[in-house]
Amino acid sequence: MQKAVFKSHTRFSEQQSHVFIRKQSSFWAKDGNTSVIEDEVVKAWDVINVHCSANARLAMMPWFADLGENIQQFLLYRHCRFFPMIFNHPEKCKGDVFLLLVVKSMIPQHRRREAIRKTWGQAREVRGKKVKLVFLLGAATRGEEHPHHQKLLEYEDRLYGDILQWDFEESFYNLTLKEVNFLKWFSIYCPSVPFVFKGDDDIFVHTGNVVEFLESSGNEPDLLIGAILYTSPPVREKNSKYFIPLEIFNETFYPPYVSGGGFLMAGPLAMKMHIASEDLDLFPIDDAFLGMCLKVLSVSPKEHIGIKTWGVQEPGRETMSKDPCFYQDLLVVHRFDPGELILMWKLLTSDLICTQVRLKAE
C-alpha cells in the first residue's frame, strides 16, 4: 500500500460525464485518436470508493529502480485520479456567485485559514458582486495524528462550511490530485460561476481590486492571468523534490504556466481544463500540469503586474516590503503569515493615506 500518494486503496466507481475531447501530444504518454464522447452531466460527486493497484509493469522498467521513493510511489499510482469526498459543499455556487475563491490548504494550517476568513476571504458582496470561499484539503497523514486533526477539521467545517476534503493523503505530489479533483468538482457544481481565483493559504488578495479588474475584463472565456513562467526547465537533479525523469517528460521546457501561488481564470476555462486534464497522465508538478492542460486547449496565459507571487520588493532593497501603500493597487501578493495578513487587511481597509504612488509597475 502506498503511503505518499493516497490514503487508501479504493475502487473506481466513476461515471464519465460531460464532453471529453481526447488529443495527442508529444509531452504525455497516451495512445488513441481524437474522439468526442457525450453523456449526461452528473449532478453529484459520484466517486464512492476507489480501489487502485500499483502499476506492476512500470515497476519492472530498468530506469524505475534508480528513482527516489516518493517519485516511485507517485508513478506507481498516478492512474488513481478521482477520490471520495469527506466534506463537500455543493451549495457553495448556488445563487448569483461572481467569484469563487479557492485556496489550497493542509489540515494543520488552521491559523492561516482563520486569517483568510477574517480578511480577504470573508463571505460578502464586493462592489455588489457575490464572492464565496472554499478550501481544498486532502486527508491527514499518519504522522499528523490523523484522528485528532480530522476531528478538529470536522468541527471547523461545522462552523464555517467551507472545506472541500478528499480521501487521499496530503503530500507534495498530491497537489496535482487537488487540481483535477477540484476541476471535476467545479464542473459539477459551479458551471455558471464566471470567475475563479486559485491560490495558496499564505497569500494576500485585494478582493476589491480583483473584482474591479474582472468587471472590466469583458467576457473572455479563456481568461487566465497570473505570474507566468515561460521557459521553465524540468529539474533533473535526483535529490530535488522537483526531480522529473526523462522517461516521463523529455522536453527542454515545460509549456508556459502560471505560478500556483495565485492566479485568476474564467469559469468556462476551468470547465475546459477539466475536460483537457482527462486525457493527460497526472504529472508530479501541479503548476506544470495545468500548463499542459492549457497547451492541449491552445490557451495562452497572460501576465498581470498586479499579481506578485514572489512578493513585493521596495526599490533599492532586497527584503519584501510590508508598506500598505505598496499594496493598495495590487491584486495578489505571496507570501504572508497570519498575523501579517490581518494587519495588512486592517491597514488597507482603514482610511489609509498615501502621499505618493509608492510602487511603479515593473
CSV table of C-alpha atoms in Angstrom, one decimal:
chain,number,residue,atom,x,y,z
A,1,MET,CA,0.0,0.0,0.0
A,2,GLN,CA,1.4,3.3,-1.0
A,3,LYS,CA,1.5,6.0,1.7
A,4,ALA,CA,2.9,9.0,0.0
A,5,VAL,CA,0.3,9.3,-2.8
A,6,PHE,CA,-3.0,8.4,-1.4
A,7,LYS,CA,-4.7,7.4,1.7
A,8,SER,CA,-6.3,4.0,0.9
A,9,HIS,CA,-6.6,1.5,-1.9
A,10,THR,CA,-10.1,2.1,-3.1
A,11,ARG,CA,-12.2,1.2,-6.1
A,12,PHE,CA,-13.1,3.4,-9.1
A,13,SER,CA,-16.8,4.0,-9.3
A,14,GLU,CA,-16.5,6.8,-11.7
A,15,GLN,CA,-19.3,7.5,-14.2
A,16,GLN,CA,-17.9,9.5,-17.1
A,17,SER,CA,-19.7,12.8,-17.6
A,18,HIS,CA,-19.6,15.9,-19.8
A,19,VAL,CA,-17.9,16.0,-23.2
A,20,PHE,CA,-14.4,14.5,-23.3
A,21,ILE,CA,-12.1,15.7,-26.0
A,22,ARG,CA,-9.1,13.4,-26.5
A,23,LYS,CA,-6.0,14.6,-28.2
A,24,GLN,CA,-2.4,13.5,-28.7
A,25,SER,CA,0.8,15.5,-27.9
A,26,SER,CA,4.5,14.8,-27.6
A,27,PHE,CA,4.6,15.6,-23.9
A,28,TRP,CA,2.3,13.0,-22.5
A,29,ALA,CA,2.3,9.2,-22.8
A,30,LYS,CA,-1.2,8.4,-24.1
A,31,ASP,CA,-2.4,6.5,-27.1
A,32,GLY,CA,-5.6,6.9,-29.0
A,33,ASN,CA,-7.2,9.0,-31.7
A,34,THR,CA,-9.2,12.2,-31.2
A,35,SER,CA,-12.7,11.4,-30.2
A,36,VAL,CA,-15.7,13.0,-28.6
A,37,ILE,CA,-17.9,11.2,-26.1
A,38,GLU,CA,-21.2,12.8,-25.0
A,39,ASP,CA,-23.0,11.9,-21.8
A,40,GLU,CA,-25.3,13.4,-19.3
A,41,VAL,CA,-23.9,15.9,-16.8
A,42,VAL,CA,-23.5,14.3,-13.4
A,43,LYS,CA,-25.2,16.3,-10.7
A,44,ALA,CA,-23.5,14.7,-7.7
A,45,TRP,CA,-20.0,13.7,-6.6
A,46,ASP,CA,-20.1,10.1,-8.0
A,47,VAL,CA,-16.8,8.7,-6.7
A,48,ILE,CA,-17.9,6.4,-3.8
A,49,ASN,CA,-14.7,4.4,-3.3
A,50,VAL,CA,-11.6,3.7,-5.3
A,51,HIS,CA,-9.5,0.5,-5.4
A,52,CYS,CA,-6.2,1.2,-7.1
A,53,SER,CA,-3.4,-1.3,-7.5
A,54,ALA,CA,0.2,-0.4,-8.3
A,55,ASN,CA,1.3,-0.4,-11.9
A,56,ALA,CA,3.4,-3.6,-11.8
A,57,ARG,CA,4.6,-3.2,-15.4
A,58,LEU,CA,6.1,0.2,-14.6
A,59,ALA,CA,8.0,-1.2,-11.6
A,60,MET,CA,9.8,-3.6,-13.9
A,61,MET,CA,11.3,-0.9,-16.1
A,62,PRO,CA,15.1,-0.6,-15.7
A,63,TRP,CA,15.1,3.1,-15.0
A,64,PHE,CA,12.4,2.9,-12.3
A,65,ALA,CA,14.7,1.3,-9.7
A,66,ASP,CA,17.0,4.4,-9.7
A,67,LEU,CA,14.2,6.8,-8.7
A,68,GLY,CA,13.6,8.1,-5.2
A,69,GLU,CA,10.8,6.5,-3.1
A,70,ASN,CA,8.4,9.5,-3.4
A,71,ILE,CA,8.6,9.7,-7.2
A,72,GLN,CA,8.3,5.9,-7.4
A,73,GLN,CA,5.1,6.0,-5.3
A,74,PHE,CA,3.7,8.8,-7.4
A,75,LEU,CA,4.3,6.9,-10.7
A,76,LEU,CA,3.1,3.6,-9.4
A,77,TYR,CA,-0.3,5.1,-8.6
A,78,ARG,CA,-0.7,8.1,-10.9
A,79,HIS,CA,-3.6,6.3,-12.7
A,80,CYS,CA,-5.6,6.9,-9.4
A,81,ARG,CA,-7.3,10.2,-10.3
A,82,PHE,CA,-10.6,10.8,-8.5
A,83,PHE,CA,-11.3,10.1,-4.9
A,84,PRO,CA,-14.3,10.1,-2.5
A,85,MET,CA,-15.1,13.3,-0.7
A,86,ILE,CA,-15.0,13.6,3.1
A,87,PHE,CA,-16.5,17.1,3.2
A,88,ASN,CA,-18.5,18.5,0.3
A,89,HIS,CA,-20.4,21.8,-0.1
A,90,PRO,CA,-22.4,21.6,-3.3
A,91,GLU,CA,-24.4,24.6,-2.2
A,92,LYS,CA,-21.4,27.0,-2.5
A,93,CYS,CA,-22.1,28.1,-6.0
A,94,LYS,CA,-25.9,28.4,-5.7
A,95,GLY,CA,-27.2,31.9,-6.5
A,96,ASP,CA,-25.5,34.6,-8.5
A,97,VAL,CA,-21.9,33.9,-7.5
A,98,PHE,CA,-19.5,36.2,-9.4
A,99,LEU,CA,-16.2,34.9,-8.0
A,100,LEU,CA,-15.2,31.7,-6.2
A,101,LEU,CA,-12.1,32.0,-4.1
A,102,VAL,CA,-10.3,28.6,-4.0
A,103,VAL,CA,-7.5,28.1,-1.5
A,104,LYS,CA,-5.1,25.1,-1.3
A,105,SER,CA,-4.5,24.3,2.4
A,106,MET,CA,-3.5,21.4,4.7
A,107,ILE,CA,-5.2,20.3,7.9
A,108,PRO,CA,-2.6,21.7,10.4
A,109,GLN,CA,-2.8,25.2,8.8
A,110,HIS,CA,-5.9,26.3,10.8
A,111,ARG,CA,-4.4,29.7,11.7
A,112,ARG,CA,-3.9,30.5,8.0
A,113,ARG,CA,-7.5,29.6,7.1
A,114,GLU,CA,-8.8,31.7,10.1
A,115,ALA,CA,-6.8,34.7,8.9
A,116,ILE,CA,-8.2,34.4,5.4
A,117,ARG,CA,-11.8,34.1,6.7
A,118,LYS,CA,-11.3,37.3,8.7
A,119,THR,CA,-9.8,39.2,5.8
A,120,TRP,CA,-10.0,38.9,2.1
A,121,GLY,CA,-11.9,35.6,2.1
A,122,GLN,CA,-14.8,36.7,4.2
A,123,ALA,CA,-18.2,35.8,2.6
A,124,ARG,CA,-19.7,39.1,1.4
A,125,GLU,CA,-20.5,41.2,-1.6
A,126,VAL,CA,-17.7,43.1,-3.2
A,127,ARG,CA,-18.7,46.0,-5.4
A,128,GLY,CA,-22.1,44.5,-5.5
A,129,LYS,CA,-20.8,41.1,-6.6
A,130,LYS,CA,-21.2,37.9,-4.5
A,131,VAL,CA,-17.9,36.3,-3.5
A,132,LYS,CA,-17.6,32.8,-2.0
A,133,LEU,CA,-14.7,30.9,-0.4
A,134,VAL,CA,-13.6,27.2,-0.3
A,135,PHE,CA,-10.5,25.5,1.0
A,136,LEU,CA,-9.1,22.4,-0.8
A,137,LEU,CA,-7.7,19.7,1.5
A,138,GLY,CA,-6.6,16.1,1.5
A,139,ALA,CA,-6.6,13.7,4.4
A,140,ALA,CA,-4.0,13.8,7.2
A,141,THR,CA,-1.0,11.5,7.1
A,142,ARG,CA,-0.4,9.1,9.9
A,143,GLY,CA,2.4,11.2,11.2
A,144,GLU,CA,0.0,14.1,11.8
A,145,GLU,CA,-2.1,12.3,14.5
A,146,HIS,CA,-4.8,11.7,12.0
A,147,PRO,CA,-7.9,11.1,14.3
A,148,HIS,CA,-7.1,14.3,16.3
A,149,HIS,CA,-6.6,16.5,13.3
A,150,GLN,CA,-9.6,15.2,11.4
A,151,LYS,CA,-11.9,15.8,14.4
A,152,LEU,CA,-10.7,19.4,14.6
A,153,LEU,CA,-11.3,19.8,10.9
A,154,GLU,CA,-14.8,18.4,11.3
A,155,TYR,CA,-15.5,21.0,13.9
A,156,GLU,CA,-14.0,23.8,11.8
A,157,ASP,CA,-16.2,22.8,8.8
A,158,ARG,CA,-19.3,22.7,11.0
A,159,LEU,CA,-18.5,26.3,12.0
A,160,TYR,CA,-17.7,27.7,8.6
A,161,GLY,CA,-19.0,25.2,5.9
A,162,ASP,CA,-16.1,26.0,3.5
A,163,ILE,CA,-14.0,22.8,3.5
A,164,LEU,CA,-13.7,20.6,0.4
A,165,GLN,CA,-11.8,17.5,1.5
A,166,TRP,CA,-10.9,14.4,-0.5
A,167,ASP,CA,-9.8,11.0,0.8
A,168,PHE,CA,-6.2,11.0,-0.4
A,169,GLU,CA,-3.2,11.8,1.8
A,170,GLU,CA,-1.6,15.2,1.7
A,171,SER,CA,1.8,15.3,0.0
A,172,PHE,CA,3.7,17.5,-2.4
A,173,TYR,CA,3.0,15.2,-5.3
A,174,ASN,CA,-0.7,15.1,-4.4
A,175,LEU,CA,-1.2,18.8,-5.2
A,176,THR,CA,-2.0,17.6,-8.7
A,177,LEU,CA,-4.8,15.4,-7.3
A,178,LYS,CA,-6.2,18.6,-5.7
A,179,GLU,CA,-6.2,20.3,-9.1
A,180,VAL,CA,-8.0,17.5,-11.0
A,181,ASN,CA,-10.5,16.8,-8.2
A,182,PHE,CA,-11.3,20.4,-7.9
A,183,LEU,CA,-11.8,20.9,-11.6
A,184,LYS,CA,-14.2,18.0,-11.6
A,185,TRP,CA,-16.0,19.4,-8.6
A,186,PHE,CA,-16.2,22.9,-10.2
A,187,SER,CA,-17.6,21.3,-13.5
A,188,ILE,CA,-20.4,19.6,-11.5
A,189,TYR,CA,-21.4,22.3,-9.0
A,190,CYS,CA,-20.3,25.6,-10.5
A,191,PRO,CA,-21.0,25.7,-14.2
A,192,SER,CA,-22.4,29.2,-14.1
A,193,VAL,CA,-19.8,30.9,-12.0
A,194,PRO,CA,-17.9,33.3,-14.3
A,195,PHE,CA,-14.6,33.6,-12.4
A,196,VAL,CA,-12.3,31.6,-10.2
A,197,PHE,CA,-9.3,32.6,-8.0
A,198,LYS,CA,-7.0,29.9,-7.0
A,199,GLY,CA,-4.1,30.3,-4.6
A,200,ASP,CA,-2.1,29.2,-1.6
A,201,ASP,CA,-3.1,29.8,2.0
A,202,ASP,CA,-0.3,32.3,2.7
A,203,ILE,CA,-1.2,35.0,0.3
A,204,PHE,CA,-2.8,38.4,0.4
A,205,VAL,CA,-5.6,39.1,-2.1
A,206,HIS,CA,-7.1,42.6,-2.6
A,207,THR,CA,-10.6,41.3,-3.4
A,208,GLY,CA,-11.9,44.8,-4.3
A,209,ASN,CA,-9.2,45.3,-6.9
A,210,VAL,CA,-9.7,41.7,-8.2
A,211,VAL,CA,-13.4,42.2,-8.7
A,212,GLU,CA,-12.8,45.6,-10.3
A,213,PHE,CA,-10.4,44.1,-12.8
A,214,LEU,CA,-12.7,41.2,-13.6
A,215,GLU,CA,-15.6,43.6,-14.2
A,216,SER,CA,-13.5,45.4,-16.8
A,217,SER,CA,-12.0,42.3,-18.4
A,218,GLY,CA,-15.0,41.6,-20.6
A,219,ASN,CA,-16.5,38.1,-21.1
A,220,GLU,CA,-13.3,36.4,-22.3
A,221,PRO,CA,-14.0,32.7,-21.8
A,222,ASP,CA,-10.3,31.8,-21.8
A,223,LEU,CA,-9.1,34.4,-19.4
A,224,LEU,CA,-6.2,33.2,-17.2
A,225,ILE,CA,-3.9,35.7,-15.6
A,226,GLY,CA,-1.0,35.4,-13.1
A,227,ALA,CA,2.8,35.4,-12.9
A,228,ILE,CA,3.9,33.4,-15.9
A,229,LEU,CA,6.8,31.0,-16.2
A,230,TYR,CA,7.5,30.9,-20.0
A,231,THR,CA,10.7,28.7,-20.2
A,232,SER,CA,10.8,26.7,-17.0
A,233,PRO,CA,13.0,23.6,-17.4
A,234,PRO,CA,12.3,20.4,-15.7
A,235,VAL,CA,14.7,19.6,-12.8
A,236,ARG,CA,17.0,16.7,-13.5
A,237,GLU,CA,18.7,16.6,-10.1
A,238,LYS,CA,17.6,13.4,-8.4
A,239,ASN,CA,17.9,14.8,-4.9
A,240,SER,CA,15.4,17.6,-5.6
A,241,LYS,CA,11.7,17.1,-4.8
A,242,TYR,CA,11.0,18.7,-8.2
A,243,PHE,CA,13.0,16.0,-10.0
A,244,ILE,CA,11.4,14.8,-13.2
A,245,PRO,CA,12.9,11.7,-15.0
A,246,LEU,CA,13.3,11.9,-18.8
A,247,GLU,CA,11.2,8.8,-19.1
A,248,ILE,CA,8.0,10.8,-18.2
A,249,PHE,CA,8.9,14.2,-19.7
A,250,ASN,CA,11.7,14.5,-22.2
A,251,GLU,CA,11.3,18.1,-23.4
A,252,THR,CA,13.6,21.0,-22.7
A,253,PHE,CA,11.0,23.3,-21.2
A,254,TYR,CA,7.5,22.9,-19.7
A,255,PRO,CA,4.7,24.6,-21.6
A,256,PRO,CA,4.1,28.2,-20.2
A,257,TYR,CA,2.2,28.1,-17.0
A,258,VAL,CA,1.2,30.4,-14.2
A,259,SER,CA,2.7,30.3,-10.7
A,260,GLY,CA,0.3,28.4,-8.4
A,261,GLY,CA,0.8,31.0,-5.6
A,262,GLY,CA,-2.2,32.8,-7.0
A,263,PHE,CA,-4.0,33.3,-10.3
A,264,LEU,CA,-7.4,34.2,-11.8
A,265,MET,CA,-9.3,32.3,-14.5
A,266,ALA,CA,-12.6,32.4,-16.2
A,267,GLY,CA,-15.1,29.8,-15.1
A,268,PRO,CA,-15.6,28.5,-18.7
A,269,LEU,CA,-11.9,27.9,-18.9
A,270,ALA,CA,-11.9,25.9,-15.7
A,271,MET,CA,-14.6,23.7,-17.3
A,272,LYS,CA,-12.5,23.1,-20.4
A,273,MET,CA,-9.4,22.4,-18.3
A,274,HIS,CA,-11.3,19.6,-16.6
A,275,ILE,CA,-12.0,18.1,-20.0
A,276,ALA,CA,-8.4,18.5,-21.1
A,277,SER,CA,-7.0,17.1,-17.9
A,278,GLU,CA,-8.9,13.8,-18.5
A,279,ASP,CA,-6.6,12.9,-21.3
A,280,LEU,CA,-3.3,13.7,-19.6
A,281,ASP,CA,-1.4,11.4,-17.3
A,282,LEU,CA,-1.1,13.1,-13.9
A,283,PHE,CA,2.2,14.9,-13.5
A,284,PRO,CA,4.2,15.4,-10.3
A,285,ILE,CA,4.4,19.2,-10.6
A,286,ASP,CA,0.9,20.7,-10.3
A,287,ASP,CA,1.6,24.1,-11.8
A,288,ALA,CA,3.3,22.5,-14.9
A,289,PHE,CA,0.4,20.0,-15.2
A,290,LEU,CA,-2.0,23.0,-15.6
A,291,GLY,CA,0.3,24.4,-18.2
A,292,MET,CA,0.0,21.1,-20.1
A,293,CYS,CA,-3.8,21.4,-19.9
A,294,LEU,CA,-3.5,24.9,-21.4
A,295,LYS,CA,-1.4,23.6,-24.2
A,296,VAL,CA,-4.0,21.0,-25.1
A,297,LEU,CA,-6.6,23.8,-25.2
A,298,SER,CA,-4.3,26.2,-27.2
A,299,VAL,CA,-4.8,28.8,-24.5
A,300,SER,CA,-2.0,31.2,-23.6
A,301,PRO,CA,-1.9,32.6,-20.0
A,302,LYS,CA,-1.5,36.4,-19.6
A,303,GLU,CA,0.8,38.3,-17.3
A,304,HIS,CA,-0.6,40.8,-14.8
A,305,ILE,CA,1.7,43.3,-13.0
A,306,GLY,CA,-0.7,43.3,-10.0
A,307,ILE,CA,-0.1,39.6,-9.2
A,308,LYS,CA,3.1,39.3,-7.3
A,309,THR,CA,3.6,35.6,-6.4
A,310,TRP,CA,7.2,36.3,-5.5
A,311,GLY,CA,6.5,39.1,-3.1
A,312,VAL,CA,6.9,42.9,-3.4
A,313,GLN,CA,10.3,44.5,-3.1
A,314,GLU,CA,10.8,48.1,-2.3
A,315,PRO,CA,13.0,49.8,-4.9
A,316,GLY,CA,16.7,49.6,-3.7
A,317,ARG,CA,16.0,47.0,-1.1
A,318,GLU,CA,16.2,43.2,-1.2
A,319,THR,CA,13.7,42.4,1.6
A,320,MET,CA,10.0,42.1,1.0
A,321,SER,CA,8.1,45.4,1.8
A,322,LYS,CA,5.1,45.3,4.0
A,323,ASP,CA,4.3,49.0,3.5
A,324,PRO,CA,0.5,49.1,2.8
A,325,CYS,CA,0.9,51.9,0.3
A,326,PHE,CA,2.7,49.4,-2.0
A,327,TYR,CA,-0.4,47.1,-1.9
A,328,GLN,CA,-3.3,49.4,-2.4
A,329,ASP,CA,-3.3,48.9,-6.2
A,330,LEU,CA,-2.2,45.2,-6.4
A,331,LEU,CA,-4.3,42.1,-6.8
A,332,VAL,CA,-2.4,39.2,-5.2
A,333,VAL,CA,0.9,39.1,-3.2
A,334,HIS,CA,2.7,36.0,-1.9
A,335,ARG,CA,3.6,35.5,1.0
A,336,PHE,CA,2.2,36.4,4.4
A,337,ASP,CA,1.9,34.8,7.8
A,338,PRO,CA,-1.5,35.0,9.5
A,339,GLY,CA,-0.6,38.0,11.8
A,340,GLU,CA,0.9,40.0,8.9
A,341,LEU,CA,-2.2,39.2,6.7
A,342,ILE,CA,-4.6,40.5,9.4
A,343,LEU,CA,-2.6,43.7,10.0
A,344,MET,CA,-2.3,44.4,6.3
A,345,TRP,CA,-6.0,44.0,5.8
A,346,LYS,CA,-6.8,46.3,8.7
A,347,LEU,CA,-4.5,49.0,7.2
A,348,LEU,CA,-5.8,48.7,3.7
A,349,THR,CA,-9.5,48.8,4.8
A,350,SER,CA,-8.9,51.8,7.1
A,351,ASP,CA,-8.6,55.4,6.0
A,352,LEU,CA,-5.1,54.8,4.5
A,353,ILE,CA,-3.4,57.9,3.2
A,354,CYS,CA,-0.5,57.5,0.8
A,355,THR,CA,1.2,60.8,-0.1
A,356,GLN,CA,2.6,59.4,-3.4
A,357,VAL,CA,2.5,56.4,-5.6
A,358,ARG,CA,5.0,54.1,-3.9
A,359,LEU,CA,5.2,51.2,-6.3
A,360,LYS,CA,5.6,51.5,-10.0
A,361,ALA,CA,4.7,48.8,-12.5
A,362,GLU,CA,7.8,46.9,-13.4
